XYZ file of C-alpha atoms in Angstrom:
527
model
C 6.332 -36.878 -20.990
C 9.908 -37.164 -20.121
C 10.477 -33.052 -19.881
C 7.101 -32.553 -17.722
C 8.686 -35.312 -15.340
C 11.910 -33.237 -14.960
C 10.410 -29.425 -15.026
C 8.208 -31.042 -11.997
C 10.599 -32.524 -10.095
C 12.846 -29.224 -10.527
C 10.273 -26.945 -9.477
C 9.553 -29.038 -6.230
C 13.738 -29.238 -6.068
C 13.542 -25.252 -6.071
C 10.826 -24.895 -4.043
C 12.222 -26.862 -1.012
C 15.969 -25.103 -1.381
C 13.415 -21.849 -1.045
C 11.277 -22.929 2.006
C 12.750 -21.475 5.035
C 13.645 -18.130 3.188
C 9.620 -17.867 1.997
C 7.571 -19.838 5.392
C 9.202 -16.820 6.646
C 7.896 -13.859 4.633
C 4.086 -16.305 4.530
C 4.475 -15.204 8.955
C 4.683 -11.864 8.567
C 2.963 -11.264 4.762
C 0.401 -8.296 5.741
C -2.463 -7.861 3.485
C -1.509 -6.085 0.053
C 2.021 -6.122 0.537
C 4.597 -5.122 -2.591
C 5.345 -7.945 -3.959
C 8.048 -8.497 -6.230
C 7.011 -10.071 -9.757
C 9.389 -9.982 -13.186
C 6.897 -7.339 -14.622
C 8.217 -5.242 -11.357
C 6.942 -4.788 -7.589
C 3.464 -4.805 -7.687
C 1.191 -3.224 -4.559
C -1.991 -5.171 -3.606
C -5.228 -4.240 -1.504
C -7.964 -6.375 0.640
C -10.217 -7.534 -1.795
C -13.467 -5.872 -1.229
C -15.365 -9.233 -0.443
C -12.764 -11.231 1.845
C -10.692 -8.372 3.754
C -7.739 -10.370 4.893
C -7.484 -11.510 0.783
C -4.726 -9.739 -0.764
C -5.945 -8.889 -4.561
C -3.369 -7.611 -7.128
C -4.644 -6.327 -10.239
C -3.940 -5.422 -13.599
C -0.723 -6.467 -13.639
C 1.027 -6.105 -17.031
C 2.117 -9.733 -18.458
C 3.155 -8.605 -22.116
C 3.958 -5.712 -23.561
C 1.293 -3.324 -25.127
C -0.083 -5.461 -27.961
C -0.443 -1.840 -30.388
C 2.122 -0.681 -33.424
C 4.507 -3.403 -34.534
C 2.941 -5.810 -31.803
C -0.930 -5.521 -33.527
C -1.180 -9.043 -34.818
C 2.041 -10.257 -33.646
C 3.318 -12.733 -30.862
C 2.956 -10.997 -27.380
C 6.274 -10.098 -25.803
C 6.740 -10.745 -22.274
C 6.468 -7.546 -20.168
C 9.645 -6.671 -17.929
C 10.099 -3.638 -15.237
C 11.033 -2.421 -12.451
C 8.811 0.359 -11.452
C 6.093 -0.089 -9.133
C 2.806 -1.278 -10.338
C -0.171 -0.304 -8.499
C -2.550 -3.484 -8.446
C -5.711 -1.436 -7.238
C -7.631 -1.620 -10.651
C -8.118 -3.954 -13.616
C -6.413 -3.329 -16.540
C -8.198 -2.727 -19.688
C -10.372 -5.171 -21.745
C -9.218 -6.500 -25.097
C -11.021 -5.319 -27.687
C -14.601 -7.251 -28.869
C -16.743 -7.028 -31.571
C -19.551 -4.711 -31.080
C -22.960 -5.781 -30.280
C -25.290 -6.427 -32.763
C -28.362 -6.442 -30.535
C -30.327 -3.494 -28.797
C -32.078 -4.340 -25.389
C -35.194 -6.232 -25.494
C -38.568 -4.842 -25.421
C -41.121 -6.068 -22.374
C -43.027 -8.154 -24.963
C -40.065 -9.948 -25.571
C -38.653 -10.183 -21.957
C -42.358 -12.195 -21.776
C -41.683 -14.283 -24.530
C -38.746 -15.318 -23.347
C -39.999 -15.892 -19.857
C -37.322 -14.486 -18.038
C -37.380 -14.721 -14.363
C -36.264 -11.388 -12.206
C -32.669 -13.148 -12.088
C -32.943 -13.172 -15.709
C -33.168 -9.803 -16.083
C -30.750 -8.673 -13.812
C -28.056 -11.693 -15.606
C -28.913 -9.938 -18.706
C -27.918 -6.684 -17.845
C -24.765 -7.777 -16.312
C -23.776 -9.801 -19.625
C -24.918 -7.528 -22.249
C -23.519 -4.407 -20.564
C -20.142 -5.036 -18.940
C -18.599 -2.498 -17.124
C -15.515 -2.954 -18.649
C -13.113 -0.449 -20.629
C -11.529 -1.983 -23.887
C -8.129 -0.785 -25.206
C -5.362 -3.159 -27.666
C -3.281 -2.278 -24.424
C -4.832 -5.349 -22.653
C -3.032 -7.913 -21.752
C -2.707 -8.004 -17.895
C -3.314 -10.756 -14.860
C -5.193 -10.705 -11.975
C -4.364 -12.569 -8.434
C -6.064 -13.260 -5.184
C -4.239 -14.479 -2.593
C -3.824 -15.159 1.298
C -0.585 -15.996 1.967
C -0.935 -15.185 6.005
C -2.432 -18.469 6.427
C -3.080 -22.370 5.567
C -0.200 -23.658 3.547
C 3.066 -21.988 3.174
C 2.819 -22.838 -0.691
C -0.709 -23.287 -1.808
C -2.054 -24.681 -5.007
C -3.102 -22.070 -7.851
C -6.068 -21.796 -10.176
C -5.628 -20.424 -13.303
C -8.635 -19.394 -15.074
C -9.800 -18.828 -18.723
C -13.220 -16.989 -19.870
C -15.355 -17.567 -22.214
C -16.737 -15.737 -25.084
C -16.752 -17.825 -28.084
C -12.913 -16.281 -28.859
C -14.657 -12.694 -29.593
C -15.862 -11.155 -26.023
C -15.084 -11.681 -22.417
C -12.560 -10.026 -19.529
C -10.957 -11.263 -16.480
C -12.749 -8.039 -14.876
C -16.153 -9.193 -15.153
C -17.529 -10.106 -11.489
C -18.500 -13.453 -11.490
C -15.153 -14.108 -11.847
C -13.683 -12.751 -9.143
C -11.286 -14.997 -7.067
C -11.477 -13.132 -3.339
C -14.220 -15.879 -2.019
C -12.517 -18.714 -3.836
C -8.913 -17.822 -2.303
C -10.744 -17.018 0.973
C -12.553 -20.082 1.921
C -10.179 -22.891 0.303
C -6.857 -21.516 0.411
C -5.743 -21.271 -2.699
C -4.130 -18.911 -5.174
C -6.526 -17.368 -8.329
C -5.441 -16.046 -11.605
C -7.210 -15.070 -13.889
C -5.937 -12.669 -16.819
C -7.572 -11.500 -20.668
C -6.185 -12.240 -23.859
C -6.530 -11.171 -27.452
C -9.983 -11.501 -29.044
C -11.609 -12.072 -32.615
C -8.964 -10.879 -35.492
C -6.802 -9.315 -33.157
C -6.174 -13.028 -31.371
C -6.492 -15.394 -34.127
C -5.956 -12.952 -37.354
C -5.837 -15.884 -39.942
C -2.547 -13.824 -41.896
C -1.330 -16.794 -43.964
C 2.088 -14.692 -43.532
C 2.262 -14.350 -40.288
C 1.781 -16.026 -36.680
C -1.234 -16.977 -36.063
C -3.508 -18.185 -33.250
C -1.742 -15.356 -30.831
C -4.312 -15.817 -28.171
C -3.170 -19.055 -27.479
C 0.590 -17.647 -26.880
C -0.999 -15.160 -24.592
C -1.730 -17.487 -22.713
C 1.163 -19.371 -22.455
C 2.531 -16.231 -21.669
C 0.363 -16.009 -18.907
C 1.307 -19.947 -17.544
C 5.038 -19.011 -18.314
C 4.591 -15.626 -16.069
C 2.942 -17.986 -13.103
C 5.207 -20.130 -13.040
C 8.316 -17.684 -12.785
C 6.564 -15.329 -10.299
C 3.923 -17.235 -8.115
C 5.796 -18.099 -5.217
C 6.156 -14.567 -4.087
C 2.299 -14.444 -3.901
C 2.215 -17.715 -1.834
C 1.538 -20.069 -4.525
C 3.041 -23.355 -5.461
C 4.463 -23.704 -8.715
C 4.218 -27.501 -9.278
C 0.883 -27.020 -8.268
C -0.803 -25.301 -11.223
C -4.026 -26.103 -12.456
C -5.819 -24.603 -15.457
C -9.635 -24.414 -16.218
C -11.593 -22.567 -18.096
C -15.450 -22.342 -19.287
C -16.807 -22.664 -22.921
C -14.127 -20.995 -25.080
C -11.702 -21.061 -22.020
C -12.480 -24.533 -21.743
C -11.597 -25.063 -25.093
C -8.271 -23.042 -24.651
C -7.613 -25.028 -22.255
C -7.868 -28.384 -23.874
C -5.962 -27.007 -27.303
C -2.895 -26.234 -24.456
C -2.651 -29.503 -23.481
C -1.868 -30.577 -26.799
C 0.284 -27.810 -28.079
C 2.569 -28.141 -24.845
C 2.138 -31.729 -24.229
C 5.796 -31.775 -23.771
C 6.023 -28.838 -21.295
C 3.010 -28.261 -20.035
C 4.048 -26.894 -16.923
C 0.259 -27.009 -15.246
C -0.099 -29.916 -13.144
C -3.913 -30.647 -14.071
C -6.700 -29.219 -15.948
C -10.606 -28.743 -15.620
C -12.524 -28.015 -18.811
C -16.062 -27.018 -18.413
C -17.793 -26.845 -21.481
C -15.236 -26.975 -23.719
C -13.025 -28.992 -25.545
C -11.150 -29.629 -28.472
C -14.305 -30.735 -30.699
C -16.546 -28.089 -29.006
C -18.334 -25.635 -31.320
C -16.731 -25.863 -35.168
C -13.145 -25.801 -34.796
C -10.450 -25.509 -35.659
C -10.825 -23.618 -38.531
C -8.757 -24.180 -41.595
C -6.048 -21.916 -43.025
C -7.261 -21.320 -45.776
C -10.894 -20.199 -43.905
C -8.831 -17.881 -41.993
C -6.990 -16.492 -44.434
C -10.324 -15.788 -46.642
C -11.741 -14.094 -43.291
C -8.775 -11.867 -42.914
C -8.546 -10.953 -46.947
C -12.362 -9.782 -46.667
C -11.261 -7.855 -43.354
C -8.038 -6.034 -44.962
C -9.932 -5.531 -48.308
C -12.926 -3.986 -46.727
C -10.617 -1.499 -44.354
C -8.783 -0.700 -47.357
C -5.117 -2.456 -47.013
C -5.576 -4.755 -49.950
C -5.947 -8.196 -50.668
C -4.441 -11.535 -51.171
C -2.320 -9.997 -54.096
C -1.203 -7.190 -51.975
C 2.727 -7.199 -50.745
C 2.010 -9.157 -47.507
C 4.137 -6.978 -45.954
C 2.286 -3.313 -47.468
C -0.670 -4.976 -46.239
C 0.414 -5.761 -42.510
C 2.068 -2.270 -41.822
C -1.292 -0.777 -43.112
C -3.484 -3.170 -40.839
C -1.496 -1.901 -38.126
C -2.274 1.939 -38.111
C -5.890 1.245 -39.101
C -8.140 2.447 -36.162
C -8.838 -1.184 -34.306
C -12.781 -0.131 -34.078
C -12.956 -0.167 -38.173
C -11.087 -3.404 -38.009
C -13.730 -4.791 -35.789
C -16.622 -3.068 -37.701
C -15.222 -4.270 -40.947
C -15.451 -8.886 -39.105
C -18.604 -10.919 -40.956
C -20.837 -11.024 -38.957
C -23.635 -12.418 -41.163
C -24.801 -15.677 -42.160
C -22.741 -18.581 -40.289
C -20.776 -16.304 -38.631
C -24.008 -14.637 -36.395
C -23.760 -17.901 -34.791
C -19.473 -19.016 -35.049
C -17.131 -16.212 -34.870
C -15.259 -15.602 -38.202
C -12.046 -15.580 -36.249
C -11.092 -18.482 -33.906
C -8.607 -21.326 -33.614
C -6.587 -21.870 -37.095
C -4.401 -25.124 -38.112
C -1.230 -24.090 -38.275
C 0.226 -27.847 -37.245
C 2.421 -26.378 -34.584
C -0.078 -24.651 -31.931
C -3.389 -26.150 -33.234
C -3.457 -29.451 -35.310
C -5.425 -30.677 -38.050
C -6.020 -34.255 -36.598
C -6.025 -34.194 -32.931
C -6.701 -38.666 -32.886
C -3.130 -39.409 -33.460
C -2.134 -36.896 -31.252
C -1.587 -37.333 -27.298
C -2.280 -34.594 -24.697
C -0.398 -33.526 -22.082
C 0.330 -36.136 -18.877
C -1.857 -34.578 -16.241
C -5.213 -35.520 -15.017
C -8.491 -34.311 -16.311
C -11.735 -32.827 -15.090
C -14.194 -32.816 -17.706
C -18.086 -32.082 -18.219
C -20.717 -29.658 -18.951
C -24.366 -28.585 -18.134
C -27.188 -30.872 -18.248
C -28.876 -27.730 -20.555
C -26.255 -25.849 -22.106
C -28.860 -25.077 -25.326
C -30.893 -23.408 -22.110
C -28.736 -19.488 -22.359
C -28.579 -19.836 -26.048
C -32.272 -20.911 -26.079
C -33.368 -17.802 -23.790
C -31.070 -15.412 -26.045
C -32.662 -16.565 -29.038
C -36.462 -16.270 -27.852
C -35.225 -12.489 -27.137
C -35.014 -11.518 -30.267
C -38.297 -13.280 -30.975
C -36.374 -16.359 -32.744
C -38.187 -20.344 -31.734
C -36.835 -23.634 -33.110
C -38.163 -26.953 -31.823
C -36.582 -28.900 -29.149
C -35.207 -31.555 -31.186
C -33.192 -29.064 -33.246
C -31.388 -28.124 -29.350
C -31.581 -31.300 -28.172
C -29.119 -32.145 -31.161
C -27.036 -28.852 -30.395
C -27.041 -30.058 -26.860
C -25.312 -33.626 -28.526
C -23.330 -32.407 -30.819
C -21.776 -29.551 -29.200
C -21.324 -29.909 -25.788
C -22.467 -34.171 -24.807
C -20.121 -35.904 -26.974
C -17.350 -33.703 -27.203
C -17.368 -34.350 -23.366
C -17.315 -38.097 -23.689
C -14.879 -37.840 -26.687
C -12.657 -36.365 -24.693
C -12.931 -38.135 -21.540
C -11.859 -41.083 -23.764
C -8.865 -39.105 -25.369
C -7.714 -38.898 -21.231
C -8.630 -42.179 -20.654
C -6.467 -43.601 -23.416
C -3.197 -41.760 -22.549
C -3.263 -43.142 -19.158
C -4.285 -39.846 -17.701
C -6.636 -39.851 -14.711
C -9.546 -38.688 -15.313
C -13.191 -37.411 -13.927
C -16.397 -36.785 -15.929
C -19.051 -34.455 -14.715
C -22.682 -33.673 -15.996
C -24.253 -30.216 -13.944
C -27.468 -30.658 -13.241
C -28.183 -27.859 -9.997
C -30.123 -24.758 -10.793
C -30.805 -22.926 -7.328
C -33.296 -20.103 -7.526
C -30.665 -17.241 -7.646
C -29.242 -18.520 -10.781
C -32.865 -19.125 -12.080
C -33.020 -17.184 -15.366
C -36.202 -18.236 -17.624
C -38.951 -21.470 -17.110
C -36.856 -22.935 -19.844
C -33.122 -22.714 -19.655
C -32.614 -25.319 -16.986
C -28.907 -26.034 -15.614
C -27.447 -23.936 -18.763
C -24.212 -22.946 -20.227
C -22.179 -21.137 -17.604
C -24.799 -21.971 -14.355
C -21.700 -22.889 -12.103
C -19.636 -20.518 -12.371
C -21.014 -18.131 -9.990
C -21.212 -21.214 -7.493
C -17.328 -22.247 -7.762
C -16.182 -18.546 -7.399
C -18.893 -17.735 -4.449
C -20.007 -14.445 -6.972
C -23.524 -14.934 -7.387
C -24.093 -11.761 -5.855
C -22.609 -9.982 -8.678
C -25.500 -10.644 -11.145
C -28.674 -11.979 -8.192
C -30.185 -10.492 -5.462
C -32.627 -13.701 -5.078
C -31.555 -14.909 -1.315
C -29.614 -17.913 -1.239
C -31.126 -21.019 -0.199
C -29.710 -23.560 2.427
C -29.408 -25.720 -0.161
C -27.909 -24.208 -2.299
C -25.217 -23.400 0.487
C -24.208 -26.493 0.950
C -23.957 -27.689 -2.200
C -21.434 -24.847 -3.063
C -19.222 -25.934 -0.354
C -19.474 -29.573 -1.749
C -18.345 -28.517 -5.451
C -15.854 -25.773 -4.134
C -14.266 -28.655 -2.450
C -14.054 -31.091 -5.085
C -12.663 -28.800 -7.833
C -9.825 -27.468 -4.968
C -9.482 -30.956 -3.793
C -8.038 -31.741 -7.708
C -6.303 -28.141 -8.137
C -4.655 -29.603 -4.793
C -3.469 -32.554 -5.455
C -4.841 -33.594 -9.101
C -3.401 -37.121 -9.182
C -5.477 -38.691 -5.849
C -7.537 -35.270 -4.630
C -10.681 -36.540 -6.351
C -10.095 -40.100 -5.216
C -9.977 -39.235 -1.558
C -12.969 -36.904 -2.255
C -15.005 -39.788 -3.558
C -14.918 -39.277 -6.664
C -14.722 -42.392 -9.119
C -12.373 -42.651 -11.944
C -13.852 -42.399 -15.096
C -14.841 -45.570 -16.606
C -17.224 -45.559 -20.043
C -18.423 -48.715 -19.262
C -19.319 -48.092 -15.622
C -21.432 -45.876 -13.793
C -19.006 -43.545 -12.993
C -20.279 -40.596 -15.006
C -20.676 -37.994 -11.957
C -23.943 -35.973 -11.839
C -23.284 -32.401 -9.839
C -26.913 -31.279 -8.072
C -28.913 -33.658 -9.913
C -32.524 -33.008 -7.987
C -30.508 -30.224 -6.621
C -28.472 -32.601 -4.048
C -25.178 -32.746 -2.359
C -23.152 -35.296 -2.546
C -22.432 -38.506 -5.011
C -24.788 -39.037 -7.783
C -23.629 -41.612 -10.864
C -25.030 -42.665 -14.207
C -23.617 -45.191 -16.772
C -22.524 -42.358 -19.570
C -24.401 -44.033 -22.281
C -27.483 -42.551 -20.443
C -26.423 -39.434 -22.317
C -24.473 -40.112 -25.011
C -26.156 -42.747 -26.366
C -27.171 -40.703 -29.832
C -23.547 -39.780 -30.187
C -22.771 -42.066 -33.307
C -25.716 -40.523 -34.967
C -25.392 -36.628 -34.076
C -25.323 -34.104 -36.743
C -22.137 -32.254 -37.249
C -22.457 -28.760 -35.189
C -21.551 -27.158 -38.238
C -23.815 -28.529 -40.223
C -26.615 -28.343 -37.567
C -25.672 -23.854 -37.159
C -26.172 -23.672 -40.571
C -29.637 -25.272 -40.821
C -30.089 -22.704 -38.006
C -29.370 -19.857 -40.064
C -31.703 -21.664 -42.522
């Protein structure tokens, strides 16, 4: 607590001695300027949907994560020569579908809407380019105007810890960092067996360092861009979400973010962490399967040969069957140092929290299932609903709550008619992310309702109000602290409506003593 107090106060102490030197270059910044980063001078463009946005992409935070790097810590990136931000960098590597596109009689039987389609086609095929050399940042920024230092966003996808890229478009930050001045980041990070390998010989959980990488790199570099470095606040969605929370406690000491946001996600989301000894069983079947041996293989034999097998038999070669066709094999491992075995004795990081999911998250999962001609009762995802996404909300709330932390609960309840994808997935996993980044575009071409207008402004506001100033932003906004005893539980569109909505919590997580473990609950899918 002590060392966040002091890496604050000497990153506002910097930034002041700074101030005259940078208000200057913020007066005459022109759009897509050179700007000089540790990874080397980096040139910008307009971002194509808010022209006087300067966007700077694929800019190289670690080194090349291939040869002696494959399933080792990333190492930060340094240069000098100039880096030309016009395109993403590539995608980290995912495991390859298992599905094919769905037939018309099952488009029916899912009863997807015309948004439904055109979401599916966006998330099934990405147009993305995947390559080990992946680990790169993204930033949108508009330093010409508003506050000589602005606050920054940091975001994390989602993907259950095996897919996702900072390239896809609903993530884009140009209409974020044009219509609420602030900074966006967003960046990808190692996937699957590549991020989290499970080598009981090795470092593990390497995703998580990438992005602390990525945090470090921020912090060191942001001001050039027009950002505030004691002014850092990371969210994410699902697994991002979840990334999120497991950094608060593995840097509770130096966190260096000033506040988080975790939608959908948190520490007791999904069934994780996983144990070593899981892991390590996951990557023996991996290495024996490519050929490199097994648990009574020279640990070091076996690592030099994992590194010069092609990466696309290494993915072929991940379970995919049984329990993990619904939890990736790979994923978050106790190792005691980055990820713990018992988080309730533990204490996160001293910064406020945002915290909350959908109203429907079973509703995506639901549609995706009835694709491939799959049905299970509602009960069965009213309890997924519980145990995976409800309580872990309210657990965690509490967690906040009892380190003193300010905090904010959320429950999204808004489903506008662009973001409309079947009769029966209601406000599902993911619904607001095309609302807080203003890219519904990228997936609808339903019109956007008045409504629906107006209530983006209103929850664009409130998550920038925090990102500004995450101790009393949400206060002045209206928000209520969070209080489990009080109705202070904060319901986002519910009936589609702007503006303050509240529920006593227990109105939702009132089964919580009595849900069935998530784990236990994916296996009785999988029947």
């Amino acid at each position: 607590m002590k060392l966040f107090t002091i890496v604050t106060t000497l990153s506002l102490s910097l930034a002041s001695w700074a101030s005259p030197q940078f208000q200057r270059r913020q007066t005459n910044f022109t759009v897509g300027q050179i700007v000089e980063t540790s990874s080397g001078p980096v040139a910008g463009h307009a971002a194509p949907t808010a022209p006087e946005v300067s966007e700077y992409l694929g800019i190289p935070y670690a080194q090349a994560p291939i040869g002696d790097l494959r399933f080792a810590a990333p190492v930060k990136f340094a240069g000098s020569s100039l880096i030309n931000g016009s395109n993403f960098g590539f995608t980290c590597p995912a495991l390859p579908s298992t599905g094919s596109s769905p037939t018309a009689a099952e488009v029916a039987a899912a009863n997807l809407t015309e948004v439904g389609l055109e979401f599916l086609a966006v998330t099934t095929s990405p147009d993305v380019v995947y390559s080990e050399d992946c680990l790169y940042l993204n930033i949108w920024t508009k330093p010409q105007s508003g506050e000589s230092q602005k606050a920054v966003m940091v975001f994390i996808y989602g993907g259950d810890f095996e897919g996702g890229s900072s390239s896809i478009g609903v993530y884009n930050g140009g209409v974020l960092a044009d219509q609420e001045d602030v900074v966006i980041v967003n960046f990808n990070y190692r996937l699957s067996i590549l991020g989290f390998p499970g080598n009981p010989t090795a470092q593990d959980n390497l995703a998580f360092l990438d992005q602390r990488l990525v945090i470090e790199w921020v912090r060191d570099n942001i001001a050039n861009f027009g950002g505030d470095p004691a002014r850092i606040t990371l969210f994410g969605q699902s697994a991002g979400s979840s990334s999120t929370d497991f950094y608060s406690y593995a840097w509770a000491c130096d966190p260096i973010i000033a506040g988080m946001i975790l939608e959908s996600g948190t520490i007791d989301s999904f069934t994780l962490p996983y144990s070593a000894n899981d892991s390590a069983a996951f990557w023996y079947d991996v290495t024996a399967a490519v050929g490199c041996g097994n648990a009574s293989t020279d640990s070091a034999t076996l690592l030099t040969c994992m590194r010069n097998v092609d990466v696309n038999s290494i993915l072929a070669a991940v379970p995919r069957s049984g329990i993990n066709a619904a939890q990736s094999a790979f994923g978050p491992t106790v190792d005691d140092i980055i990820v713990f075995s018992n988080y309730s004795n533990l204490t996160p990081a001293s910064i406020p929290v945002v915290v909350g999911n959908d109203n429907y998250e079973s509703g995506l999962f639901r549609t995706e299932l009835a694709l491939s001609g799959g049905v299970f009762p509602d009960s069965v995802w009213d309890m997924y609903e519980l145990s995976g996404y409800t309580c872990p909300s309210g657990l965690r709330a509490n967690y906040s709550l009892a380190a003193n932390n300010p905090t904010w609960r959320f429950r999204w309840f808004a489903v506008f008619p662009d973001l409309d994808i079947s009769s029966e997935a209601g406000a599902y996993h993911g619904i607001e992310l095309p609302l807080i980044f203003g890219t519904t575009n990228s997936f609808s071409t339903v019109n956007v309702t008045a409504d629906e207008i107006t209530f983006t402004a209103y929850i664009r506001g409130a998550w920038v109000a925090f990102a500004k100033d995450p101790v009393n932003g949400l206060t002045t906004y209206g928000w209520p602290l969070y209080d489990p005893a009080e109705e202070t539980l904060i319901r986002l569109g519910f009936d589609n409506a702007t503006g303050l909505n509240l529920a006593f919590p227990m109105l939702y997580d009132a089964g919580c003593a009595n849900a069935t473990s998530l784990l236990d609950l994916e296996i009785s899918f999988l029947g």
